[in-house]
Each structure stands twice: as C-alpha cells, then as structure tokens.
Amino acid sequence: MIYQVVKKKMNNNLKAIIFDLDGVVTDTAEYHYKSWELPLKEEGIDFTEKENEKLRGLSRRDSVKTIAQTKDVVFTEKKENEIMEKKNQYYQEIIEDLNKNDMIDGIYEILVELKNKNYKMAVASASRNAKQVIKSLDLDNFFEVIADGNSVNKSKPAPDLFLFTAKKMGFKPEECLVVEDSKAGVKGAKEAGMKVIGIGPKERIGEADYCYKKVSDIDTKKIF
Ligand code: B16
Ligand code: MG
C-alpha cells in the first residue's frame, strides 16, 4: 500500500483577502489626527495624538461622537456636521499630495505575492476617501472591489462592511481573510465569520487569529 503524506494547509479554502486601508496599506492616522486637531482647536478643545488612537477604524460620524465623549463635551448635530466638514476639508488637502511613497513598508510585496498566487483582493475601509487614496497610491489594479464609508449604513465594529465586500466579490465569509489594524475592524471581521490578521499592539488587535506588530512582519508562507 502506498502511503501519501499530504501536507495539511492551514487555510485550505481561502480564496479572498480583504485589506483595511488606513493603517494597513497606508499610514494616514497622523493625517486624520492633524485634520481633527485644527477644527477642534477652533472649538477651544485640545485633542492629543493619544486620544486620536481611539478613532482608529471608526467612521467620521462615530469619531466626532467619540471625541465629544472623550473630552466630556456636547456637540449639537449642527456642530458635529460643521466639525466633520472642516475636518474632511483639511484631510482632503493633505491627501492631495499622497503618492506611491506613502505605502506602508512591505504591503506592495504582499499584494504582488498574493496576486501571483491568484487570490482575489479587496479593500474594506471606513473612509469615504478610500477610492481617492487608492488611486493616489496607484494600487487600483490589485483590487476587485473597493468598499468604503459609503457602502453600508453600519460601519465597523459591525460586520456589515466585510459581509458586503465578500458578497460583492462572490465569496462566502469563511473563504475570506481580513487584514486590519483597528480593534473595531478586528471585531467586525470576526463577527462576519472571517479569519483576521491583526497589525499593531496586542492590546489593540489581540483578538485576531494572527497578530503582527508591522505589515512587513506578516509570514506569508505560513498563512497563504
Ligand atoms: P473619512 P480604515 C478609517 O479608515 C480610519 O482608520 C479612521 O481614522 C477614519 O475616521 C475613517 O476611516 C473615516 O475616514 O473621514 O476619510 O471618511 O482604517 O477603515 O481604512
Ligand atoms: Mg485601519
């Protein structure tokens, strides 16, 4: 009798990889911070970089609400809208200069490797500016689907954006793996029934299936 040793792959039925944008493909956290800092200063509010960490992965509306909670202030809906609008104006001015050099270390090599291995790829970002950012980074060709802040009503930590992305690509949740840098994103992806690679400190992304400090640390040979 011939015995055949079959190497059991860990992610046998994996077909699609869904990337978060800010914090995974490009590091725009600092730009988001700078854009919040200015309109908040006009309201007499000092907003620190550490406080900005809480906003990682949250939609613009959820961010302004989190800021009010953190600073123990109340914004009317009109004021919320005004602050959000100014924030986005600043943010759009900053990202006008975004280019290929703003990619996170190691991400381009991973995209090329996964494309060569025939995985389908998508972006699922809370940002309403996601499409423009991807265009500026010249990465459009890698992604079948770009789901953004306009795609669903309930943003991260809800699973909706990830489920929307998988459906649009034509895959089941269990055929997808998500790469995320935020607590909200890891939670949403897990709730969607997907495997997750978390990027960042354990206290932020510790619920992920695979945890790495940096994108360039991802062990692609082990996972894909
Ligand atoms: P915008 P991601 C998120 O993007 C950012 O992490 C978060 O800080 C930001 O508030 C959110 O996008 C909304 O961005 O104001 O451009 O719509 O990490 O989900 O790619
Ligand atoms: Mg992110």
PDB file of C-alpha atoms in Angstrom, residues 29-193:
ATOM      1  CA  ALA A  29      -3.561  58.023  11.069  1.00  0.00           C
ATOM      2  CA  GLU A  30      -1.345  61.079  11.528  1.00  0.00           C
ATOM      3  CA  TYR A  31      -3.148  62.930   8.725  1.00  0.00           C
ATOM      4  CA  HIS A  32      -6.533  62.122  10.275  1.00  0.00           C
ATOM      5  CA  TYR A  33      -5.196  63.422  13.601  1.00  0.00           C
ATOM      6  CA  LYS A  34      -3.894  66.672  12.131  1.00  0.00           C
ATOM      7  CA  SER A  35      -7.236  67.215  10.383  1.00  0.00           C
ATOM      8  CA  TRP A  36      -9.232  66.748  13.613  1.00  0.00           C
ATOM      9  CA  GLU A  37      -6.822  68.861  15.667  1.00  0.00           C
ATOM     10  CA  LEU A  38      -7.484  72.111  13.795  1.00  0.00           C
ATOM     11  CA  PRO A  39     -11.322  72.343  13.828  1.00  0.00           C
ATOM     12  CA  LEU A  40     -11.317  71.154  17.442  1.00  0.00           C
ATOM     13  CA  LYS A  41      -8.870  73.876  18.398  1.00  0.00           C
ATOM     14  CA  GLU A  42     -11.332  76.396  16.930  1.00  0.00           C
ATOM     15  CA  GLU A  43     -13.851  75.000  19.458  1.00  0.00           C
ATOM     16  CA  GLY A  44     -11.310  75.510  22.275  1.00  0.00           C
ATOM     17  CA  ILE A  45     -10.602  71.772  22.519  1.00  0.00           C
ATOM     18  CA  ASP A  46      -7.063  70.398  22.758  1.00  0.00           C
ATOM     19  CA  PHE A  47      -7.014  66.998  21.117  1.00  0.00           C
ATOM     20  CA  THR A  48      -3.957  64.799  21.632  1.00  0.00           C
ATOM     21  CA  GLU A  49      -2.398  62.164  19.389  1.00  0.00           C
ATOM     22  CA  LYS A  50      -3.002  59.572  22.120  1.00  0.00           C
ATOM     23  CA  GLU A  51      -6.727  60.428  22.174  1.00  0.00           C
ATOM     24  CA  ASN A  52      -6.751  60.115  18.382  1.00  0.00           C
ATOM     25  CA  GLU A  53      -5.761  56.434  18.746  1.00  0.00           C
ATOM     26  CA  LYS A  54      -9.338  55.728  19.919  1.00  0.00           C
ATOM     27  CA  LEU A  55     -10.620  56.774  16.486  1.00  0.00           C
ATOM     28  CA  ARG A  56      -8.708  54.126  14.539  1.00  0.00           C
ATOM     29  CA  GLY A  57     -11.153  52.384  12.186  1.00  0.00           C
ATOM     30  CA  LEU A  58     -14.186  54.444  13.274  1.00  0.00           C
ATOM     31  CA  SER A  59     -16.316  56.309  10.740  1.00  0.00           C
ATOM     32  CA  ARG A  60     -16.160  60.094  10.656  1.00  0.00           C
ATOM     33  CA  ARG A  61     -19.504  60.401  12.497  1.00  0.00           C
ATOM     34  CA  ASP A  62     -18.533  57.828  15.153  1.00  0.00           C
ATOM     35  CA  SER A  63     -15.212  59.637  15.519  1.00  0.00           C
ATOM     36  CA  VAL A  64     -16.774  63.025  16.305  1.00  0.00           C
ATOM     37  CA  LYS A  65     -19.096  61.354  18.822  1.00  0.00           C
ATOM     38  CA  THR A  66     -16.141  59.562  20.450  1.00  0.00           C
ATOM     39  CA  ILE A  67     -14.254  62.866  20.643  1.00  0.00           C
ATOM     40  CA  ALA A  68     -17.204  64.514  22.458  1.00  0.00           C
ATOM     41  CA  GLN A  69     -17.315  61.607  24.930  1.00  0.00           C
ATOM     42  CA  THR A  70     -13.558  61.644  25.484  1.00  0.00           C
ATOM     43  CA  LYS A  71     -13.453  65.402  26.074  1.00  0.00           C
ATOM     44  CA  ASP A  72     -16.719  65.381  28.034  1.00  0.00           C
ATOM     45  CA  VAL A  73     -18.408  67.960  25.798  1.00  0.00           C
ATOM     46  CA  VAL A  74     -21.746  68.032  23.976  1.00  0.00           C
ATOM     47  CA  PHE A  75     -21.953  68.883  20.268  1.00  0.00           C
ATOM     48  CA  THR A  76     -25.295  69.639  18.624  1.00  0.00           C
ATOM     49  CA  GLU A  77     -25.866  67.770  15.359  1.00  0.00           C
ATOM     50  CA  LYS A  78     -25.225  71.029  13.501  1.00  0.00           C
ATOM     51  CA  LYS A  79     -21.894  71.453  15.296  1.00  0.00           C
ATOM     52  CA  GLU A  80     -20.973  67.801  14.649  1.00  0.00           C
ATOM     53  CA  ASN A  81     -21.603  68.350  10.933  1.00  0.00           C
ATOM     54  CA  GLU A  82     -19.604  71.577  10.901  1.00  0.00           C
ATOM     55  CA  ILE A  83     -16.594  69.959  12.616  1.00  0.00           C
ATOM     56  CA  MET A  84     -16.783  66.894  10.342  1.00  0.00           C
ATOM     57  CA  GLU A  85     -16.932  69.053   7.236  1.00  0.00           C
ATOM     58  CA  LYS A  86     -13.924  71.146   8.254  1.00  0.00           C
ATOM     59  CA  LYS A  87     -12.009  68.009   9.248  1.00  0.00           C
ATOM     60  CA  ASN A  88     -12.633  66.475   5.846  1.00  0.00           C
ATOM     61  CA  GLN A  89     -11.595  69.652   4.037  1.00  0.00           C
ATOM     62  CA  TYR A  90      -8.245  69.601   5.850  1.00  0.00           C
ATOM     63  CA  TYR A  91      -7.870  65.860   5.266  1.00  0.00           C
ATOM     64  CA  GLN A  92      -8.546  66.194   1.546  1.00  0.00           C
ATOM     65  CA  GLU A  93      -5.987  68.998   1.285  1.00  0.00           C
ATOM     66  CA  ILE A  94      -3.385  66.759   2.943  1.00  0.00           C
ATOM     67  CA  ILE A  95      -4.094  63.660   0.855  1.00  0.00           C
ATOM     68  CA  GLU A  96      -3.789  65.650  -2.367  1.00  0.00           C
ATOM     69  CA  ASP A  97      -0.029  65.069  -2.020  1.00  0.00           C
ATOM     70  CA  LEU A  98      -0.324  61.338  -1.349  1.00  0.00           C
ATOM     71  CA  ASN A  99       1.709  59.112  -3.706  1.00  0.00           C
ATOM     72  CA  LYS A 100       3.339  55.658  -4.034  1.00  0.00           C
ATOM     73  CA  ASN A 101       5.908  56.554  -1.353  1.00  0.00           C
ATOM     74  CA  ASP A 102       3.104  56.682   1.228  1.00  0.00           C
ATOM     75  CA  MET A 103       2.528  52.930   1.130  1.00  0.00           C
ATOM     76  CA  ILE A 104       3.230  51.061   4.353  1.00  0.00           C
ATOM     77  CA  ASP A 105       6.501  49.112   4.320  1.00  0.00           C
ATOM     78  CA  GLY A 106       6.056  45.612   2.902  1.00  0.00           C
ATOM     79  CA  ILE A 107       2.472  45.960   1.641  1.00  0.00           C
ATOM     80  CA  TYR A 108       3.350  46.209  -2.053  1.00  0.00           C
ATOM     81  CA  GLU A 109       5.373  42.982  -1.940  1.00  0.00           C
ATOM     82  CA  ILE A 110       2.456  41.194  -0.227  1.00  0.00           C
ATOM     83  CA  LEU A 111      -0.040  42.425  -2.842  1.00  0.00           C
ATOM     84  CA  VAL A 112       2.210  41.216  -5.655  1.00  0.00           C
ATOM     85  CA  GLU A 113       2.766  37.817  -3.994  1.00  0.00           C
ATOM     86  CA  LEU A 114      -0.954  37.254  -3.382  1.00  0.00           C
ATOM     87  CA  LYS A 115      -1.886  38.337  -6.899  1.00  0.00           C
ATOM     88  CA  ASN A 116       0.655  35.863  -8.289  1.00  0.00           C
ATOM     89  CA  LYS A 117      -0.902  33.161  -6.124  1.00  0.00           C
ATOM     90  CA  ASN A 118      -4.286  34.028  -7.700  1.00  0.00           C
ATOM     91  CA  TYR A 119      -6.028  35.276  -4.577  1.00  0.00           C
ATOM     92  CA  LYS A 120      -8.795  37.801  -5.197  1.00  0.00           C
ATOM     93  CA  MET A 121      -8.281  41.018  -3.272  1.00  0.00           C
ATOM     94  CA  ALA A 122     -10.458  43.848  -2.000  1.00  0.00           C
ATOM     95  CA  VAL A 123     -10.376  46.881   0.270  1.00  0.00           C
ATOM     96  CA  ALA A 124     -12.872  47.406   3.096  1.00  0.00           C
ATOM     97  CA  SER A 125     -12.302  50.821   4.643  1.00  0.00           C
ATOM     98  CA  ALA A 126     -14.421  53.035   6.874  1.00  0.00           C
ATOM     99  CA  SER A 127     -13.087  56.016   4.947  1.00  0.00           C
ATOM    100  CA  ARG A 128     -15.229  57.851   2.437  1.00  0.00           C
ATOM    101  CA  ASN A 129     -11.955  58.944   0.846  1.00  0.00           C
ATOM    102  CA  ALA A 130     -10.750  55.371   0.258  1.00  0.00           C
ATOM    103  CA  LYS A 131     -11.127  55.304  -3.538  1.00  0.00           C
ATOM    104  CA  GLN A 132      -9.145  58.510  -3.946  1.00  0.00           C
ATOM    105  CA  VAL A 133      -6.404  57.298  -1.597  1.00  0.00           C
ATOM    106  CA  ILE A 134      -6.024  54.007  -3.510  1.00  0.00           C
ATOM    107  CA  LYS A 135      -5.857  55.894  -6.795  1.00  0.00           C
ATOM    108  CA  SER A 136      -3.139  58.199  -5.446  1.00  0.00           C
ATOM    109  CA  LEU A 137      -1.155  55.155  -4.299  1.00  0.00           C
ATOM    110  CA  ASP A 138      -1.615  53.705  -7.816  1.00  0.00           C
ATOM    111  CA  LEU A 139      -2.986  50.418  -6.458  1.00  0.00           C
ATOM    112  CA  ASP A 140      -6.377  50.271  -8.276  1.00  0.00           C
ATOM    113  CA  ASN A 141      -5.315  47.299 -10.376  1.00  0.00           C
ATOM    114  CA  PHE A 142      -4.890  44.978  -7.415  1.00  0.00           C
ATOM    115  CA  PHE A 143      -8.439  45.192  -6.094  1.00  0.00           C
ATOM    116  CA  GLU A 144     -11.643  43.634  -7.456  1.00  0.00           C
ATOM    117  CA  VAL A 145     -13.788  45.595  -5.011  1.00  0.00           C
ATOM    118  CA  ILE A 146     -13.244  48.788  -3.040  1.00  0.00           C
ATOM    119  CA  ALA A 147     -15.826  49.030  -0.256  1.00  0.00           C
ATOM    120  CA  ASP A 148     -15.739  52.289   1.669  1.00  0.00           C
ATOM    121  CA  GLY A 149     -17.620  54.513   4.105  1.00  0.00           C
ATOM    122  CA  ASN A 150     -20.425  54.894   1.566  1.00  0.00           C
ATOM    123  CA  SER A 151     -21.021  51.169   1.053  1.00  0.00           C
ATOM    124  CA  VAL A 152     -23.039  50.277   4.171  1.00  0.00           C
ATOM    125  CA  ASN A 153     -25.000  52.071   6.894  1.00  0.00           C
ATOM    126  CA  LYS A 154     -23.459  50.328   9.892  1.00  0.00           C
ATOM    127  CA  SER A 155     -19.715  50.844   9.981  1.00  0.00           C
ATOM    128  CA  LYS A 156     -17.008  48.934  11.921  1.00  0.00           C
ATOM    129  CA  PRO A 157     -17.224  47.341  14.540  1.00  0.00           C
ATOM    130  CA  ALA A 158     -20.368  45.984  12.799  1.00  0.00           C
ATOM    131  CA  PRO A 159     -19.616  43.105  10.387  1.00  0.00           C
ATOM    132  CA  ASP A 160     -21.633  44.731   7.564  1.00  0.00           C
ATOM    133  CA  LEU A 161     -18.770  46.223   5.538  1.00  0.00           C
ATOM    134  CA  PHE A 162     -16.895  42.902   5.455  1.00  0.00           C
ATOM    135  CA  LEU A 163     -20.032  40.930   4.533  1.00  0.00           C
ATOM    136  CA  PHE A 164     -20.819  43.472   1.810  1.00  0.00           C
ATOM    137  CA  THR A 165     -17.290  43.122   0.396  1.00  0.00           C
ATOM    138  CA  ALA A 166     -17.345  39.309   0.401  1.00  0.00           C
ATOM    139  CA  LYS A 167     -20.766  39.224  -1.256  1.00  0.00           C
ATOM    140  CA  LYS A 168     -19.685  41.705  -3.928  1.00  0.00           C
ATOM    141  CA  MET A 169     -16.646  39.531  -4.673  1.00  0.00           C
ATOM    142  CA  GLY A 170     -18.834  36.416  -4.776  1.00  0.00           C
ATOM    143  CA  PHE A 171     -17.252  34.605  -1.815  1.00  0.00           C
ATOM    144  CA  LYS A 172     -18.530  33.139   1.438  1.00  0.00           C
ATOM    145  CA  PRO A 173     -17.228  34.718   4.666  1.00  0.00           C
ATOM    146  CA  GLU A 174     -15.237  31.581   5.518  1.00  0.00           C
ATOM    147  CA  GLU A 175     -13.374  31.912   2.205  1.00  0.00           C
ATOM    148  CA  CYS A 176     -12.114  35.383   3.190  1.00  0.00           C
ATOM    149  CA  LEU A 177      -9.287  36.634   5.370  1.00  0.00           C
ATOM    150  CA  VAL A 178      -9.146  40.253   6.574  1.00  0.00           C
ATOM    151  CA  VAL A 179      -6.053  42.341   7.362  1.00  0.00           C
ATOM    152  CA  GLU A 180      -6.893  45.011   9.966  1.00  0.00           C
ATOM    153  CA  ASP A 181      -5.105  47.416  12.324  1.00  0.00           C
ATOM    154  CA  SER A 182      -8.039  48.536  14.495  1.00  0.00           C
ATOM    155  CA  LYS A 183      -9.907  46.953  17.390  1.00  0.00           C
ATOM    156  CA  ALA A 184     -13.200  47.865  15.719  1.00  0.00           C
ATOM    157  CA  GLY A 185     -12.101  46.271  12.440  1.00  0.00           C
ATOM    158  CA  VAL A 186     -10.886  43.029  14.043  1.00  0.00           C
ATOM    159  CA  LYS A 187     -14.198  42.746  15.924  1.00  0.00           C
ATOM    160  CA  GLY A 188     -16.259  43.357  12.764  1.00  0.00           C
ATOM    161  CA  ALA A 189     -14.279  40.857  10.681  1.00  0.00           C
ATOM    162  CA  LYS A 190     -14.516  38.136  13.359  1.00  0.00           C
ATOM    163  CA  GLU A 191     -18.254  38.766  13.655  1.00  0.00           C
ATOM    164  CA  ALA A 192     -18.507  38.375   9.895  1.00  0.00           C
ATOM    165  CA  GLY A 193     -17.038  34.873  10.310  1.00  0.00           C
TER     166      GLY A 193
END
